[in-house]
Coordinates of C-alpha atoms and ligand atoms in Angstrom, one line a residue:
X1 CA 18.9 4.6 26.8
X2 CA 16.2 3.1 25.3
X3 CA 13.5 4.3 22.7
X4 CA 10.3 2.7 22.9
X5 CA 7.2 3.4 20.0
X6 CA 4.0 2.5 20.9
X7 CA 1.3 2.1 17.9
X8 CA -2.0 3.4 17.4
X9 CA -3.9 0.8 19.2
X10 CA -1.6 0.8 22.2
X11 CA -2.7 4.7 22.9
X12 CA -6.4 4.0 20.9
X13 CA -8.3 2.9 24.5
X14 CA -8.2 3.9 28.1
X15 CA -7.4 0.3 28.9
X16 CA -4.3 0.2 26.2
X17 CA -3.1 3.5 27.7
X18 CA -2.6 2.1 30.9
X19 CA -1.1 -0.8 29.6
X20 CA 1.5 1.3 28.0
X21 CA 2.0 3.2 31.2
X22 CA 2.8 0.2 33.5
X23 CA 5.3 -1.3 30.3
X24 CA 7.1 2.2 30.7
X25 CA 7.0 2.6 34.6
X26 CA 9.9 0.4 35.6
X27 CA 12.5 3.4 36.8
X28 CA 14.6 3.7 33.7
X29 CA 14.9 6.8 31.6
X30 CA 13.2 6.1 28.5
X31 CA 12.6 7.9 25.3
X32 CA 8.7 7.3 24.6
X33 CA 7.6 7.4 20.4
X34 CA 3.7 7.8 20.2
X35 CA 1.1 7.5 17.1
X36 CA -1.8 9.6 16.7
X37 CA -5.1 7.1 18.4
X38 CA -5.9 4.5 16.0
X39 CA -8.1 5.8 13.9
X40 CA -7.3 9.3 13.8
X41 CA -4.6 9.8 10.8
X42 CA -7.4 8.2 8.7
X43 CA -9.7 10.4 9.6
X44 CA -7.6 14.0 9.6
X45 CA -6.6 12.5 6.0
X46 CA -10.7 12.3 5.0
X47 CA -10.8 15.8 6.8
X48 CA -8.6 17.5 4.3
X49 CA -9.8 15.5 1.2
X50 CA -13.4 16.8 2.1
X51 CA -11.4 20.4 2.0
X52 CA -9.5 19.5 -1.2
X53 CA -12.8 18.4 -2.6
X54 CA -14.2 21.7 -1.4
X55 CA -16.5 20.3 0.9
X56 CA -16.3 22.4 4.2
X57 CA -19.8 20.9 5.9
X58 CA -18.9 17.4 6.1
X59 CA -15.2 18.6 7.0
X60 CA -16.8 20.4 9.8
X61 CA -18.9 17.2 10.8
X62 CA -15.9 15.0 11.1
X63 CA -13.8 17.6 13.0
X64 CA -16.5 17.7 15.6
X65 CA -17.7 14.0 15.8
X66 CA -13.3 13.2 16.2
X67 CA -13.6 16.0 19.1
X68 CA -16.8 13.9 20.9
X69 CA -14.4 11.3 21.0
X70 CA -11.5 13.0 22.5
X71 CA -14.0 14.3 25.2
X72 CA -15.0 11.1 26.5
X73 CA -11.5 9.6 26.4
X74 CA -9.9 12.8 28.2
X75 CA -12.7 12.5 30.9
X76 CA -12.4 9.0 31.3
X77 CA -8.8 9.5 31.4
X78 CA -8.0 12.7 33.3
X79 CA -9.8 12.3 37.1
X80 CA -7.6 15.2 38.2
X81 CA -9.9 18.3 37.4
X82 CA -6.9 20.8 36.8
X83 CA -5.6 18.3 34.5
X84 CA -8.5 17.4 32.8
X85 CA -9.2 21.3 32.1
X86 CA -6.0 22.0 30.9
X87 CA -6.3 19.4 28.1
X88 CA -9.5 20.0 27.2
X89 CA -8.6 23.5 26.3
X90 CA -5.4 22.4 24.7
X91 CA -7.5 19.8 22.6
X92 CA -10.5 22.3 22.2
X93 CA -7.4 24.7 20.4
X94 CA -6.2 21.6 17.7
X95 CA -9.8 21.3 16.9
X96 CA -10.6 25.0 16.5
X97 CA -7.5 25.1 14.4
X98 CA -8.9 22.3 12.2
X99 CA -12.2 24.7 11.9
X100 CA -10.0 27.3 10.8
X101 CA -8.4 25.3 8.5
X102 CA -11.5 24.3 6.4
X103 CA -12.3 28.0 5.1
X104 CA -8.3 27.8 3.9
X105 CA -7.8 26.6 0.3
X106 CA -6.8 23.5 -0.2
X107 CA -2.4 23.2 -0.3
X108 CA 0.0 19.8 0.6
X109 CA 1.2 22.2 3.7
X110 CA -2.2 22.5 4.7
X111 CA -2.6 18.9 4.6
X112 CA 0.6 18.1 6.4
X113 CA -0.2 20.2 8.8
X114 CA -3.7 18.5 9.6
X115 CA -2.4 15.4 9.8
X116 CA 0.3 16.2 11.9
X117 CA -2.5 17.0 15.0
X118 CA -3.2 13.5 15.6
X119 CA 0.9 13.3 17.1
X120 CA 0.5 15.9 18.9
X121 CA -2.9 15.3 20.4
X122 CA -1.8 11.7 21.9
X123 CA 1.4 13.1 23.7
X124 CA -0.1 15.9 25.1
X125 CA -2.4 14.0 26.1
X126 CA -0.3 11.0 27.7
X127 CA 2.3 13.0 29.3
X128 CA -0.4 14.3 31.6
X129 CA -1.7 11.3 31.8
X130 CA 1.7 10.0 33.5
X131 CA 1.8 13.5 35.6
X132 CA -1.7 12.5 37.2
X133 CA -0.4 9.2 37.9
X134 CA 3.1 11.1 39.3
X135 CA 5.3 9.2 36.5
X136 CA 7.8 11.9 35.4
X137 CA 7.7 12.7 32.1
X138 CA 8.4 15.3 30.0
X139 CA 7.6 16.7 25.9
X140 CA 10.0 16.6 23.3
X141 CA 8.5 18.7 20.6
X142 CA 9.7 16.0 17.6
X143 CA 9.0 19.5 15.2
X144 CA 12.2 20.8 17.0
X145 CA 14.6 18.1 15.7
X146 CA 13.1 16.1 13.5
X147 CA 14.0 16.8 9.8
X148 CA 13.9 15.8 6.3
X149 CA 16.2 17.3 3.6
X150 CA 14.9 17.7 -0.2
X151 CA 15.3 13.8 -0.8
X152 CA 12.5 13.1 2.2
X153 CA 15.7 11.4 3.9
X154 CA 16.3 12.1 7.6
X155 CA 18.8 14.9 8.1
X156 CA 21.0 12.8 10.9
X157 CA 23.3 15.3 11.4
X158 CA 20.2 18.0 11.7
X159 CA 18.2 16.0 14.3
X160 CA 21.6 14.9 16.3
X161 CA 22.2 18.2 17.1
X162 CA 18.7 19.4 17.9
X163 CA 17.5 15.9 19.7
X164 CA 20.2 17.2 22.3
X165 CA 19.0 20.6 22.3
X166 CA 15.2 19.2 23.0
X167 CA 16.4 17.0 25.4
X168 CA 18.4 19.3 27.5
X169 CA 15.5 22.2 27.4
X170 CA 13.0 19.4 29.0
X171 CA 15.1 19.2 32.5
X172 CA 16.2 16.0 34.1
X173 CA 12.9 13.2 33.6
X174 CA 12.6 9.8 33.9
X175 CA 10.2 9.7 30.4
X176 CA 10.8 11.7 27.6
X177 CA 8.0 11.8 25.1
X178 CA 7.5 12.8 21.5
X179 CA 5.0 12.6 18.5
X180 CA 6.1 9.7 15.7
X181 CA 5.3 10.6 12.1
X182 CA 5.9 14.1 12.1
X183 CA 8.8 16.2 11.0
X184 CA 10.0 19.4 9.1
X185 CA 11.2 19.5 5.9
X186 CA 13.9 21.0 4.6
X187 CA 12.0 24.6 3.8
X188 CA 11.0 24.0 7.7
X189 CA 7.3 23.0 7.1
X190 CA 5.7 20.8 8.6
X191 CA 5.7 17.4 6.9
X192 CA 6.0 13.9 7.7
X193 CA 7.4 10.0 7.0
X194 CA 4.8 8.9 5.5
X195 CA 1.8 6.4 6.7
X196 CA 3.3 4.3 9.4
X197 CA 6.3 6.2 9.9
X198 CA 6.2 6.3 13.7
X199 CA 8.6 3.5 13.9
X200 CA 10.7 5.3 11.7
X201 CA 10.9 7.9 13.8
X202 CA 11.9 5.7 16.7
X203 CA 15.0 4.1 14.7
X204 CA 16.1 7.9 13.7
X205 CA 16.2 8.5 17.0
X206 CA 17.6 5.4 18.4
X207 CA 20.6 5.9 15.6
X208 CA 20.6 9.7 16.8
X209 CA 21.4 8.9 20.4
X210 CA 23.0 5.3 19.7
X211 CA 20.3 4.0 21.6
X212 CA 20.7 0.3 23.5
X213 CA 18.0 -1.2 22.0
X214 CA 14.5 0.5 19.7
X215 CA 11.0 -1.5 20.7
X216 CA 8.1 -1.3 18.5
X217 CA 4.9 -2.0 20.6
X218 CA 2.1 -2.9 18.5
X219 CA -1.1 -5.3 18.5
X220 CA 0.6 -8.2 17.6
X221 CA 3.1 -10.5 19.3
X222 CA 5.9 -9.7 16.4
X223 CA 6.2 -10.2 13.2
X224 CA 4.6 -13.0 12.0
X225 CA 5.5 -15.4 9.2
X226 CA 2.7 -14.4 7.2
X227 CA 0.5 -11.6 6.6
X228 CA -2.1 -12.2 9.5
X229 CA -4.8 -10.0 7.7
X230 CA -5.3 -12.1 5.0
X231 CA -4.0 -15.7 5.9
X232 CA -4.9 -18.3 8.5
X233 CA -2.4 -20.0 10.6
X234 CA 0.1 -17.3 10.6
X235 CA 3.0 -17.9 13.6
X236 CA 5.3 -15.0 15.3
X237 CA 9.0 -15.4 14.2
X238 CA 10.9 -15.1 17.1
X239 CA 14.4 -13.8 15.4
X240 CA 15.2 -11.8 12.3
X241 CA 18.0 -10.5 10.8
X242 CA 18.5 -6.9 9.7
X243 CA 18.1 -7.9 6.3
X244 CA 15.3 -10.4 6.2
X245 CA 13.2 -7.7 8.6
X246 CA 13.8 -4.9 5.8
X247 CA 13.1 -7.4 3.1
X248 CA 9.8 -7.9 5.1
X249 CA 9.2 -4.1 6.0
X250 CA 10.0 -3.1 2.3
X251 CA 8.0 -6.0 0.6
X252 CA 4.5 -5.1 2.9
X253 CA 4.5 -6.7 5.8
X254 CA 2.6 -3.6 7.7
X255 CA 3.9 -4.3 11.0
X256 CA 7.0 -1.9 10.0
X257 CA 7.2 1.2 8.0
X258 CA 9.2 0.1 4.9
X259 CA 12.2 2.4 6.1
X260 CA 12.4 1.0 9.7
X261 CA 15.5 -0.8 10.2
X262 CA 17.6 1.6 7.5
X263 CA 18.8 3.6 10.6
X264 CA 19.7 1.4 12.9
X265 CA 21.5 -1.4 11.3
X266 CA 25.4 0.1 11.0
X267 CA 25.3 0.6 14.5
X268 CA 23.6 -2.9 14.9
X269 CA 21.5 -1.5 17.3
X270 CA 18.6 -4.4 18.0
X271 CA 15.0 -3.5 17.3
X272 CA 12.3 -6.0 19.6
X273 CA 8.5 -6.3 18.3
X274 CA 6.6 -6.6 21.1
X275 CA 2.7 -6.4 21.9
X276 CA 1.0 -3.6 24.4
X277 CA -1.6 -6.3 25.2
X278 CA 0.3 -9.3 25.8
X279 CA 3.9 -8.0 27.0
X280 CA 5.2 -11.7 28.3
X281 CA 5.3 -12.7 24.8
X282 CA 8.7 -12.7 22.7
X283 CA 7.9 -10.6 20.2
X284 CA 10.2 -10.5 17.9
X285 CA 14.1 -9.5 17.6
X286 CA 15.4 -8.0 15.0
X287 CA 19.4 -8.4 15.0
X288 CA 22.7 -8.5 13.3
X289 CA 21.8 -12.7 13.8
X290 CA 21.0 -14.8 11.3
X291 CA 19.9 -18.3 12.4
X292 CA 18.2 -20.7 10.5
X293 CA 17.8 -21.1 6.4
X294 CA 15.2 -21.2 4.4
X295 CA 11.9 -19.5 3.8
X296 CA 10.7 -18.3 7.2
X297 CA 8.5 -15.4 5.8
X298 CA 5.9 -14.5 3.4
X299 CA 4.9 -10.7 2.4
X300 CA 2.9 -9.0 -0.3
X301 CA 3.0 -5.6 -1.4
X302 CA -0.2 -4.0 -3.7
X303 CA -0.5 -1.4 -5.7
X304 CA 2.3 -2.6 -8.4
X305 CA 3.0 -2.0 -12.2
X306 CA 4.4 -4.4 -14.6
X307 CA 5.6 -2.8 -17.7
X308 CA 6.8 -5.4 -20.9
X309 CA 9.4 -3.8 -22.7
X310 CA 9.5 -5.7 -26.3
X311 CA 11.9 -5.4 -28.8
X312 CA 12.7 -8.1 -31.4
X313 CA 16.6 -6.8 -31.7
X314 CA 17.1 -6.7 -27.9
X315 CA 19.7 -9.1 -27.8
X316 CA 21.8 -7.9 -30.6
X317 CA 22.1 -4.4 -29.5
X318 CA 23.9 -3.9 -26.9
X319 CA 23.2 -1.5 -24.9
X320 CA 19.4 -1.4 -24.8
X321 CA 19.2 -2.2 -21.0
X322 CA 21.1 0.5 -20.3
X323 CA 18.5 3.0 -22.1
X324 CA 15.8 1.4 -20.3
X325 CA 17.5 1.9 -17.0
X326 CA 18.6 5.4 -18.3
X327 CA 14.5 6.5 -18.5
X328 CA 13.7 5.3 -15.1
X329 CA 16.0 7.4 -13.2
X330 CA 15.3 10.1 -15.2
X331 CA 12.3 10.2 -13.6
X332 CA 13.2 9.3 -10.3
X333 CA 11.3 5.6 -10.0
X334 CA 12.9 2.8 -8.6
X335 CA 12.6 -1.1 -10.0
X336 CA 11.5 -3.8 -7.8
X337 CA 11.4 -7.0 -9.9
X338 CA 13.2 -7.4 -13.3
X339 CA 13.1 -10.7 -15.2
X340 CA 14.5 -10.9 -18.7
X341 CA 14.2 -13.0 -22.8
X342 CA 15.5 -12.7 -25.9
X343 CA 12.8 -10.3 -26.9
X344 CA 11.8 -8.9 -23.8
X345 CA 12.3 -7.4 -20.5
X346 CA 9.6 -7.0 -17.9
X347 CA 9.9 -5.0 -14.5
X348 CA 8.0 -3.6 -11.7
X349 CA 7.4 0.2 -10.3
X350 CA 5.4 0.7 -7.3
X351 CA 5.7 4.6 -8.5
X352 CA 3.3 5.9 -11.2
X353 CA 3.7 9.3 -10.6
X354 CA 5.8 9.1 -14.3
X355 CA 4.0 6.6 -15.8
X356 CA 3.0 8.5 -18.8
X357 CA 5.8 9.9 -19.8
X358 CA 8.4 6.8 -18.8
X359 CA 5.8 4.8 -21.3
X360 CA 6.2 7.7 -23.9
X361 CA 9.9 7.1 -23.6
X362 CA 10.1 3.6 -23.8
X363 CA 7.6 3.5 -26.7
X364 CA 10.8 5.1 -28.6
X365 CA 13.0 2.0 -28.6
X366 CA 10.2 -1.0 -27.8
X367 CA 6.9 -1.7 -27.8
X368 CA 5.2 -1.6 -24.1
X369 CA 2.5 -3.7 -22.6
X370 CA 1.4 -2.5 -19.1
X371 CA -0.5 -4.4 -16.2
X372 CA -1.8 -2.8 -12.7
X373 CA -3.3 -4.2 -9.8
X374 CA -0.5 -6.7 -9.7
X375 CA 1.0 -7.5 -6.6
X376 CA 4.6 -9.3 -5.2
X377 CA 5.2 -11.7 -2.8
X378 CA 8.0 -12.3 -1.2
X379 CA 9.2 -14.8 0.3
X380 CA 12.2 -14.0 3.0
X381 CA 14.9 -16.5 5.0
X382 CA 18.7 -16.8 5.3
X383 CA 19.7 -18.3 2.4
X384 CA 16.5 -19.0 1.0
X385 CA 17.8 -20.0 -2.7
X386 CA 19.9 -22.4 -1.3
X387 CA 18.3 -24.3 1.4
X388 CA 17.5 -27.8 0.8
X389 CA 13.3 -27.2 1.0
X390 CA 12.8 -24.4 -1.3
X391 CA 12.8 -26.7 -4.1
X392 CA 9.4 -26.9 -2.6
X393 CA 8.4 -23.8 -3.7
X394 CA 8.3 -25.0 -7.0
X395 CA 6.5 -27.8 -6.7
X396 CA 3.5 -25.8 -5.6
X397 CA 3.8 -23.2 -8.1
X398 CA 2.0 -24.9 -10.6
X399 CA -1.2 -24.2 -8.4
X400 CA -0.3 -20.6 -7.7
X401 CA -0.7 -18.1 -10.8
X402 CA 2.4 -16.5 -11.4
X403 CA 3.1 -13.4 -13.6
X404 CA 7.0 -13.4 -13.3
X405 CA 9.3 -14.7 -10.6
X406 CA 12.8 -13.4 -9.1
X407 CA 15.5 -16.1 -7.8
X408 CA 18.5 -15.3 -7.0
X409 CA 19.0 -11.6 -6.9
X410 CA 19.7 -12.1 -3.2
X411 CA 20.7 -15.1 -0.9
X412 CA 17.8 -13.9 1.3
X413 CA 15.1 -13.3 -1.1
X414 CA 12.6 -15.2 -3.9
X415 CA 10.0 -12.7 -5.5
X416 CA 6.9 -14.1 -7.7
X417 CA 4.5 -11.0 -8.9
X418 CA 0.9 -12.7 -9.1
X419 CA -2.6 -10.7 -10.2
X420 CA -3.6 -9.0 -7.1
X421 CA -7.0 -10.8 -7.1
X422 CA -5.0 -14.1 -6.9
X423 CA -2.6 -12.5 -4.0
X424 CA -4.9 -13.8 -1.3
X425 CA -5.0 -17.6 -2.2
X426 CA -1.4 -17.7 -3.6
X427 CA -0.6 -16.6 0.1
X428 CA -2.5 -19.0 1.8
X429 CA -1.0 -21.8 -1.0
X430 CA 2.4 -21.0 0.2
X431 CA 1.6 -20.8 4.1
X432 CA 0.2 -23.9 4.2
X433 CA 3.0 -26.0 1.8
X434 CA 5.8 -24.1 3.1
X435 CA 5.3 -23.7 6.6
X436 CA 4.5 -27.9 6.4
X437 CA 0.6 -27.6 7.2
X438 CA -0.1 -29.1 4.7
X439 CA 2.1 -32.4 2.9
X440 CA 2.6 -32.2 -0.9
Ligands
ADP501 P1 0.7 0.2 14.8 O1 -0.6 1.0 14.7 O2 1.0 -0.3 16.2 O3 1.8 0.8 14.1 P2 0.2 -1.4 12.5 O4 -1.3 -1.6 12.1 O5 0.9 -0.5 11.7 O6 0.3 -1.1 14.0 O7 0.9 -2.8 12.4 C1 0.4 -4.0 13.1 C2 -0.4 -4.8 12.1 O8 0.3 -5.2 11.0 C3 -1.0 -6.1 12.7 O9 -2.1 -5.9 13.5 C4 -1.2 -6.9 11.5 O10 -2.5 -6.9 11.1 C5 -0.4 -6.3 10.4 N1 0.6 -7.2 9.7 C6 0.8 -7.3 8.4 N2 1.7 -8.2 8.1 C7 2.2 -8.7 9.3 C8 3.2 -9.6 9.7 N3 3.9 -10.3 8.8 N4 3.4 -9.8 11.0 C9 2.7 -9.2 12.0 N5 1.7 -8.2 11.7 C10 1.5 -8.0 10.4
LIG502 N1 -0.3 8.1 12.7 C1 0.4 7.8 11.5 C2 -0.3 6.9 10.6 O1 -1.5 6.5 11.0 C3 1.8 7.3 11.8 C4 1.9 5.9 12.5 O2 0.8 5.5 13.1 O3 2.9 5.3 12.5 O4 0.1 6.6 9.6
MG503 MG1 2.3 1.0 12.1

């Protein structure tokens, strides 16, 4: 079986919804991952700020200008009168429950549990949809099997077991359908995977029920070579390997949730980008395959902390790495970059959660210079360090501003960390030398 995830634009319009209905209509027993509509997990999120900020009335005026809008798309949508009642109530109740929730102080559950509506409103939604148009389809409750334990890692064994349950509770259907994003955690509330995570979803349960393949249907034909939001001339890469796609995922390219292929690469089980409004188009496939070297793809992730770790007597004692490691997993945060000198060693977190207090460590044994708004790029192929053209890359980084660069750490990847205010034009520096638009 296959597991197909459709994005929030491919459910965000009556004419996308249709698209995704006639992609999904071909006879063969399907599991279906939706997104809230586009737009909605944004605005659910500004819902429960306005609570957290103790600001009922204009929590109140979202909830009912987001309830407008599900009126006119459930009337546009649902012809059948029966049908169309039936989810107007059901709608009406998820909205009331939001009203409710805006006299409730404000609490992470409470939260989770508003931003889990927009999943739920979008499959209860389509799978009458398809019953109107006599597809049949049936819910699988994702809050029934899907599962995180205390590490906010998917409980495989957990959502095995209950996936089957689900499945065999719905009755014999041609389309089974569930919300993306939302799960329970491991004291059984509701939580979730984090922004994105409905294609997370879809590769925990592709490696759940070894699926044949996992297709992510997006806006987009695939992942393209470049971040298409910020640079021109950006191409769809029609093969990727398991690693170079989580290199991508992991290093910003949005198109994935940074976790996506985790779950499905040891059973090899091929993941296909494809677009909901232009289906002929290859899309991408992401395999065990690795074709051609060198750089094939450019990412860029935000929000990144470089800390400079000085000590004059680095060298000399040994050991001083190791007490610098030893401080970041005390408190849990992971290094991305890490370039070294005699004197110093500077690294990347993406996490300040600890900040204060890993500084406060590290002032013990070094003196600390920190930097924010920096952001990495990263530049992703088969063999990228050794193909013949990446001496390229440093040709053209005299006109790129780079704070620290990482070569070598893997076949597949080079990192440079620039000043995120120069991330834009280093991107387009490096799209248009690398990818040969322009000759150096
Ligand atoms: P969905 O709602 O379907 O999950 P997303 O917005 O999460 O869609 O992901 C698709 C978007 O990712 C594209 O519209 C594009 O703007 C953005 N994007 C960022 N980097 C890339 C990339 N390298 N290739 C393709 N799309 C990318
Ligand atoms: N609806 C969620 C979000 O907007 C999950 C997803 O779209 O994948 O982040
Ligand atoms: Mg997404």
């Amino acid at each position: 079986m296959k597991v197909l995830k459709f994005g929030g634009t491919s459910v965000g319009s009556i004419e996308n919804i249709k698209n995704v209905k006639d992609i999904i209509n071909d006879g063969h027993k399907k599991i279906v991952v939706l997104s809230a509509m586009s737009g909605t997990t944004n605005k659910l999120v500004a819902i429960a700020n306005n609570i957290s900020n103790k600001e009922p009335n204009e929590a109140v005026d979202k909830i009912n200008k987001l309830h407008e809008i599900y009126t006119i798309t459930i009337d546009t949508l649902l012809t059948n009168k029966d049908l169309n009642k039936e989810v107007k109530d059901y709608v009406s109740s998820v909205f009331n429950f939001l009203v409710t929730c805006t006299y409730k102080a404000f609490s992470i559950d409470l939260e989770n549990n508003i931003v889990a509506q927009g999943e739920l409103l979008s499959t209860y939604m389509f799978n009458r949809f398809l019953q109107q148009e006599s597809i049949s389809s049936a819910l699988l409750p994702a809050l029934s099997f899907m599962k995180i334990d205390k590490d906010k890692e998917p409980d495989i064994s957990y959502i095995k077991k209950h996936f089957e349950v689900a499945i065999n509770a719905a009755g014999n259907s041609e389309i089974y359908i569930t919300q993306g994003f939302i799960c329970l955690d491991d004291k059984d509330e509701v939580s979730n995977l984090q922004r994105g995570g409905s294609d997370y979803t879809a590769t925990i349960i592709g490696a759940a029920i070894k699926a044949k393949e996992v297709q992510i249907w997006t806006d987009i034909d695939g992942m393209h070579n470049n971040d298409p939001r910020y640079v021109e001339n950006t191409k769809p890469i029609s093969n990727l390997s398991f690693d170079e796609a989580a290199e991508l995922a992991y290093f910003g390219a949005k198109i994935l949730h940074p976790q996506t292929v985790t779950p499905v690469r040891a059973d090899n089980i091929p993941v296909r980008l494809k677009n909901t409004m232009n289906p002929e188009a290859h899309g991408t496939l992401i395999s065990n395959i690795t074709s051609e070297k060198g750089i094939k793809a450019i990412a860029a992730k935000d929000n990144i902390i470089a800390i400079k770790i000085k000590s004059a007597r680095m060298l000399q004692a040994h050991g001083f790495l190791k007490k610098v490691f030893e401080i970041f997993e005390t408190y849990k945060t992971s290094i991305d970059m890490i370039t070294t000198s005699e004197v110093a060693v500077s690294l990347t977190i993406d996490d300040d959660r600890n900040l204060e207090k890993i500084i406060e460590e590290l002032e013990k044994i070094a003196t600390i210079e920190i930097d924010t708004n920096q952001s990495i790029i990263c530049l992703v192929g088969h063999s990228v360090v050794n193909h013949q053209d990446t001496y390229k890359l440093f040709q053209i980084l005299q006109d790129v501003k780079i704070r620290m660069i990482s070569y070598g750490g893997s076949k597949n990847n080079i990192s440079l960390l620039v000043d995120t205010k120069d991330k834009i034009d280093s991107l387009q520096k490096l799209n248009d030398y690398l990818f040969e638009l322009v000759t150096l």
